[in-house]
XYZ file of C-alpha atoms in Angstrom:
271
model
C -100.735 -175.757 85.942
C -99.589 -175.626 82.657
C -102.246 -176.259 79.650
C -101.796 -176.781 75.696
C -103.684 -177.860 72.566
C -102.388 -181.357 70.619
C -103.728 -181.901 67.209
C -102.815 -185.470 66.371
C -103.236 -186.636 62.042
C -102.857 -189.295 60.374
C -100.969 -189.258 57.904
C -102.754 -189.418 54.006
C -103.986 -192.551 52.145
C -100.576 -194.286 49.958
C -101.422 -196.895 47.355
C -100.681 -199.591 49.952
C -103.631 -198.106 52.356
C -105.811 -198.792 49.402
C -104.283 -202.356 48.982
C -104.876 -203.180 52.687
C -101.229 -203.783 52.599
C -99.462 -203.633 55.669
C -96.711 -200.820 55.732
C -95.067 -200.266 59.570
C -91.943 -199.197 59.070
C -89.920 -200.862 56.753
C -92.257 -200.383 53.254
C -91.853 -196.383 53.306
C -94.427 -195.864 51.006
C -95.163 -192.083 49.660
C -98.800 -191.050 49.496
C -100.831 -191.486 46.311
C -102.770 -188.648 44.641
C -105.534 -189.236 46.878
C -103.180 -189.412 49.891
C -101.887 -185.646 48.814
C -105.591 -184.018 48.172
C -106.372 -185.620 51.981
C -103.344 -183.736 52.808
C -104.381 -180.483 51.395
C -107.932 -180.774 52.997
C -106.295 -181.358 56.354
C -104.041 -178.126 55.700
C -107.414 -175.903 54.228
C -109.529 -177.305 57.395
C -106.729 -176.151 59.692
C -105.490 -173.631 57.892
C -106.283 -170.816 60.296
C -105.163 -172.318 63.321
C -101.843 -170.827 65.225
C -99.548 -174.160 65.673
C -96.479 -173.336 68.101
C -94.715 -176.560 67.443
C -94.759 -179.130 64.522
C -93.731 -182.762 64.766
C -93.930 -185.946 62.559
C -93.070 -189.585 61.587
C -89.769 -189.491 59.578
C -91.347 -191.774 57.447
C -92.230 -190.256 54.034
C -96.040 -190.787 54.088
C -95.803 -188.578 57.180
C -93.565 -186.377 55.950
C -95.583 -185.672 52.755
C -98.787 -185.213 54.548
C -96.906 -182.599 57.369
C -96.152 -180.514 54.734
C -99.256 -180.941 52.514
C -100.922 -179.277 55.795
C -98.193 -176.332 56.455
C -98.617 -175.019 53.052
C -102.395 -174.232 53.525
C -101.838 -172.859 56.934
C -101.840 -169.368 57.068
C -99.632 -168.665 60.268
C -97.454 -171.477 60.200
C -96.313 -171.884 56.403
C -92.730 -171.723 57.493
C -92.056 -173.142 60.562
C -89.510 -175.807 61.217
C -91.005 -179.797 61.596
C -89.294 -181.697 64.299
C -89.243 -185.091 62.851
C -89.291 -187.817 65.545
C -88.934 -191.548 65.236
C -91.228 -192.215 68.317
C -93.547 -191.346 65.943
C -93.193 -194.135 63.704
C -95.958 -196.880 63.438
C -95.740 -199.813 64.667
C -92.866 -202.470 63.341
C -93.741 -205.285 61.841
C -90.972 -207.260 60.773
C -90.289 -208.396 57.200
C -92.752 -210.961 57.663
C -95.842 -209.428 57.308
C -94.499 -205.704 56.367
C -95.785 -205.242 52.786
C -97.932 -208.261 52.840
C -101.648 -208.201 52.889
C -103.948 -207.869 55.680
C -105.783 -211.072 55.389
C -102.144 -212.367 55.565
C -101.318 -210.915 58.702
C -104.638 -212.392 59.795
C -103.847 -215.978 58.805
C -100.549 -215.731 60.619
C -102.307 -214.985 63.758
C -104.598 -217.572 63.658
C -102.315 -219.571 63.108
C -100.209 -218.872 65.943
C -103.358 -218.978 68.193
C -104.043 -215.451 68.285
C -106.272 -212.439 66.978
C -105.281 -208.966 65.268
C -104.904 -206.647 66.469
C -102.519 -207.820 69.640
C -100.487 -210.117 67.082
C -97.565 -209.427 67.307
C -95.275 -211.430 64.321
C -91.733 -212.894 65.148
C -89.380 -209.977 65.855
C -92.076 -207.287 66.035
C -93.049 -204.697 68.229
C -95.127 -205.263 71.160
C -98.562 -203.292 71.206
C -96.892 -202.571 74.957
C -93.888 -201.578 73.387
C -95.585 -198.735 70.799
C -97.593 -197.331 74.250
C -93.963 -197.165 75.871
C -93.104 -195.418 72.658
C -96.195 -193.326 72.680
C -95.586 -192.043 76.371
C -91.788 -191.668 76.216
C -92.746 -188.661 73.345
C -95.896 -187.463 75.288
C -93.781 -186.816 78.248
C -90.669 -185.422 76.500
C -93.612 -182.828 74.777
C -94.969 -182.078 78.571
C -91.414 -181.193 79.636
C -90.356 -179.338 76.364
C -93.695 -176.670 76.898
C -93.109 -177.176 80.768
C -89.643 -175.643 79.965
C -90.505 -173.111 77.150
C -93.714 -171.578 79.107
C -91.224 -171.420 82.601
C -88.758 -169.352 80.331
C -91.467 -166.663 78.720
C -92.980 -166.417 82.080
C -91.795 -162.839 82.308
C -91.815 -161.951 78.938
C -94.854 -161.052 76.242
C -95.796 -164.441 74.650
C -94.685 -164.149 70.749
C -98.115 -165.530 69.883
C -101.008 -164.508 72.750
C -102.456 -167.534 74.514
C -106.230 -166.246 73.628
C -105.364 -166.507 70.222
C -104.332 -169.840 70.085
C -107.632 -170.873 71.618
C -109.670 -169.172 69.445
C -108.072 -169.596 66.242
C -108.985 -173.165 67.565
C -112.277 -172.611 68.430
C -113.435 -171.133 64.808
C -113.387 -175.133 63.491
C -113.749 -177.632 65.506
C -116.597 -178.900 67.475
C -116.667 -176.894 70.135
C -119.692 -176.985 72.328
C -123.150 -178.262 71.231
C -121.666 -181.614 69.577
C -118.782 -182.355 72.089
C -120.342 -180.875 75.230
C -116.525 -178.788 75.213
C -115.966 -176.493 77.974
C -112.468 -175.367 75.863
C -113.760 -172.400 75.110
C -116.363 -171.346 78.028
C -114.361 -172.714 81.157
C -112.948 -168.926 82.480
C -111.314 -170.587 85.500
C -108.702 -173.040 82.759
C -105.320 -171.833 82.662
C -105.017 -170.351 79.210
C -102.829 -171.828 76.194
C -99.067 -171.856 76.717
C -98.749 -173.502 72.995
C -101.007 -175.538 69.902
C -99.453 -178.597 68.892
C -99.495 -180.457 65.420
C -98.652 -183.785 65.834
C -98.579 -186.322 62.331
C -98.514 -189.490 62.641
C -99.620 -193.156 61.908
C -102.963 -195.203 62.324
C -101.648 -197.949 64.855
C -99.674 -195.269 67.082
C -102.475 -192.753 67.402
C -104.884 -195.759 68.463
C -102.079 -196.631 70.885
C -101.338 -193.542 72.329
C -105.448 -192.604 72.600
C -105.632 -195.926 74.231
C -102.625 -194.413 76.957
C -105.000 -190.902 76.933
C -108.367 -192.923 77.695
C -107.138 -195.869 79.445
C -104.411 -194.693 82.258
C -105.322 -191.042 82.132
C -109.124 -191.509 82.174
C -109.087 -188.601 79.407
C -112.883 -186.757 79.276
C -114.491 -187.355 76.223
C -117.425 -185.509 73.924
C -120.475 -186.953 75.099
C -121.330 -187.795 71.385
C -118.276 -190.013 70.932
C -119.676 -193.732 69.636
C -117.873 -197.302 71.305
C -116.427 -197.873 67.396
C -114.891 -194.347 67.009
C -113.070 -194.991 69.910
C -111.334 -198.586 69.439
C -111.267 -197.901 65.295
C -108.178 -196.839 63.826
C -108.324 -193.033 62.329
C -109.381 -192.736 58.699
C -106.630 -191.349 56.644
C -105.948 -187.785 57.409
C -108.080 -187.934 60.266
C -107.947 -185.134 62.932
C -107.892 -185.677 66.657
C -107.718 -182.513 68.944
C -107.056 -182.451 73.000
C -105.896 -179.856 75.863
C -103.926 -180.997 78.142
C -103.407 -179.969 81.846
C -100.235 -180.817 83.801
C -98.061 -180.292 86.637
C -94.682 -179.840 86.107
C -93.587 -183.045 89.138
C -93.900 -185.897 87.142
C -95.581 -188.333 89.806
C -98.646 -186.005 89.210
C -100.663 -187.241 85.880
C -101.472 -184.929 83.120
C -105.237 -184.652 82.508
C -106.360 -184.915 78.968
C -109.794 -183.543 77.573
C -110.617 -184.828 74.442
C -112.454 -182.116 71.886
C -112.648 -184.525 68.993
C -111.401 -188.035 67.706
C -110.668 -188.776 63.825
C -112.770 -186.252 62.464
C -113.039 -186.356 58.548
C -115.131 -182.760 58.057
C -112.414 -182.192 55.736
C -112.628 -185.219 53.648
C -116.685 -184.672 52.643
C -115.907 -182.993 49.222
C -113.807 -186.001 48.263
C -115.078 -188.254 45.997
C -112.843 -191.559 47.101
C -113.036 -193.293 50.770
C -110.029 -193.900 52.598
């Protein structure tokens, strides 16, 4: 059994967020001012937990945000970000990319449908961004499957306990998820801590894959509407995985937390 921490983000607010202007992947807006001060709360929240590995978007929003958080972080300042297109949001199409909400809306309807499962002319498929979604989880199984095989016999650069606990210093741990990260002494420890940044409509995809076909455990304080919303900008989103390394055997997924915004209190502006 193999076991590691994945912190999923969203990336930080752009002027088109504010707008309620739809973005996917073909308006690659940067983040506004706002967008970078979420970024930097993300990083100070986080900023004493031990990441192993570092992926994002290629999009510049995520991009921005990725290293908005990196700079706070005290261990992790210089690693290297893997950026992966998997992690892109969803595609839109010219039609309705950089259009309004309310557009996208009236398009729907008046195809005979409702948002979100819309999917415009020449779009992506909400089935196609879970594809998307799974094809990266797995690849991120194998790739700590593989690296965790190889230090087997040798001291792990960063010790597992450490990763846990530089975890357990800030999130919810316990009381208000019911977690048994941190209390479980028969888990497997932490092979690796995973930062993950990516977009609103992908995360609610892939939590949708987590809950849905891997009946993920959840924090008994988790509401209906935090579950099927989309993640506030800059929201954080933290789960252990377990998994086997034969792939007909599913991972199982324990969710800590889902869009948190501690970070985001000080701030004067909503996302």
């Amino acid at each position: 059994m193999t076991r590691f921490a994945l912190t999923v983000v969203r990336h930080g607010q752009t002027r088109l967020n504010k707008e309620k202007v739809i973005q996917g992947q073909g308006v690659d807006e940067p983040l506004s001012e706002t967008g970078f001060k979420q970024a930097a709360a993300a990083g100070i929240f986080l900023n004493n937990v031990k990441f192993t590995h570092v992926f994002s978007s290629d999009l510049t929003r995520t991009k921005q945000t990725v290293h908005g958080i990196l700079e706070k972080n005290k261990c992790c300042q210089h690693m290297t970000v893997k950026y992966d297109s998997r992690l892109r949001e969803r595609v839109k199409i010219r039609v309705a990319e950089g259009k309004g909400l309310s557009e996208l809306r009236a398009m729907a309807k008046e195809a005979g449908e409702e948002c979100p499962g819309f999917t415009p002319p020449g779009g992506e498929t909400l089935d196609q961004v879970k594809m998307r979604g799974i094809d990266f989880f797995e690849f991120l199984c194998q790739l700590i499957w593989k690296e965790a095989d190889k230090k087997e016999s040798c001291p792990l650069e960063t010790p597992s306990n450490c990763l846990a606990t530089s975890l357990a210093e800030i999130f919810p741990l316990g009381k208000s998820c019911a977690s048994k990260f941190n209390s479980d002494s028969s888990a497997p420890e932490l092979v690796a801590s995973v930062l993950v940044v990516s977009h609103g409509a992908y995360m609610k995809s892939l939590f949708g894959y987590f809950l849905n076909d891997l009946e993920c455990s959840l924090p008994e304080t988790l509401s209906k509407s935090e579950l099927t919303s989309v993640s506030a900008n800059t929201g954080i989103s933290l789960f252990i995985i377990n998994f086997e390394k034969e792939r007909e055997v599913k991972p199982t997924v324990q969710c800590v937390c889902m869009n948190l915004q501690e970070h985001l209190k000080e701030m004067t502006e909503t996302c």
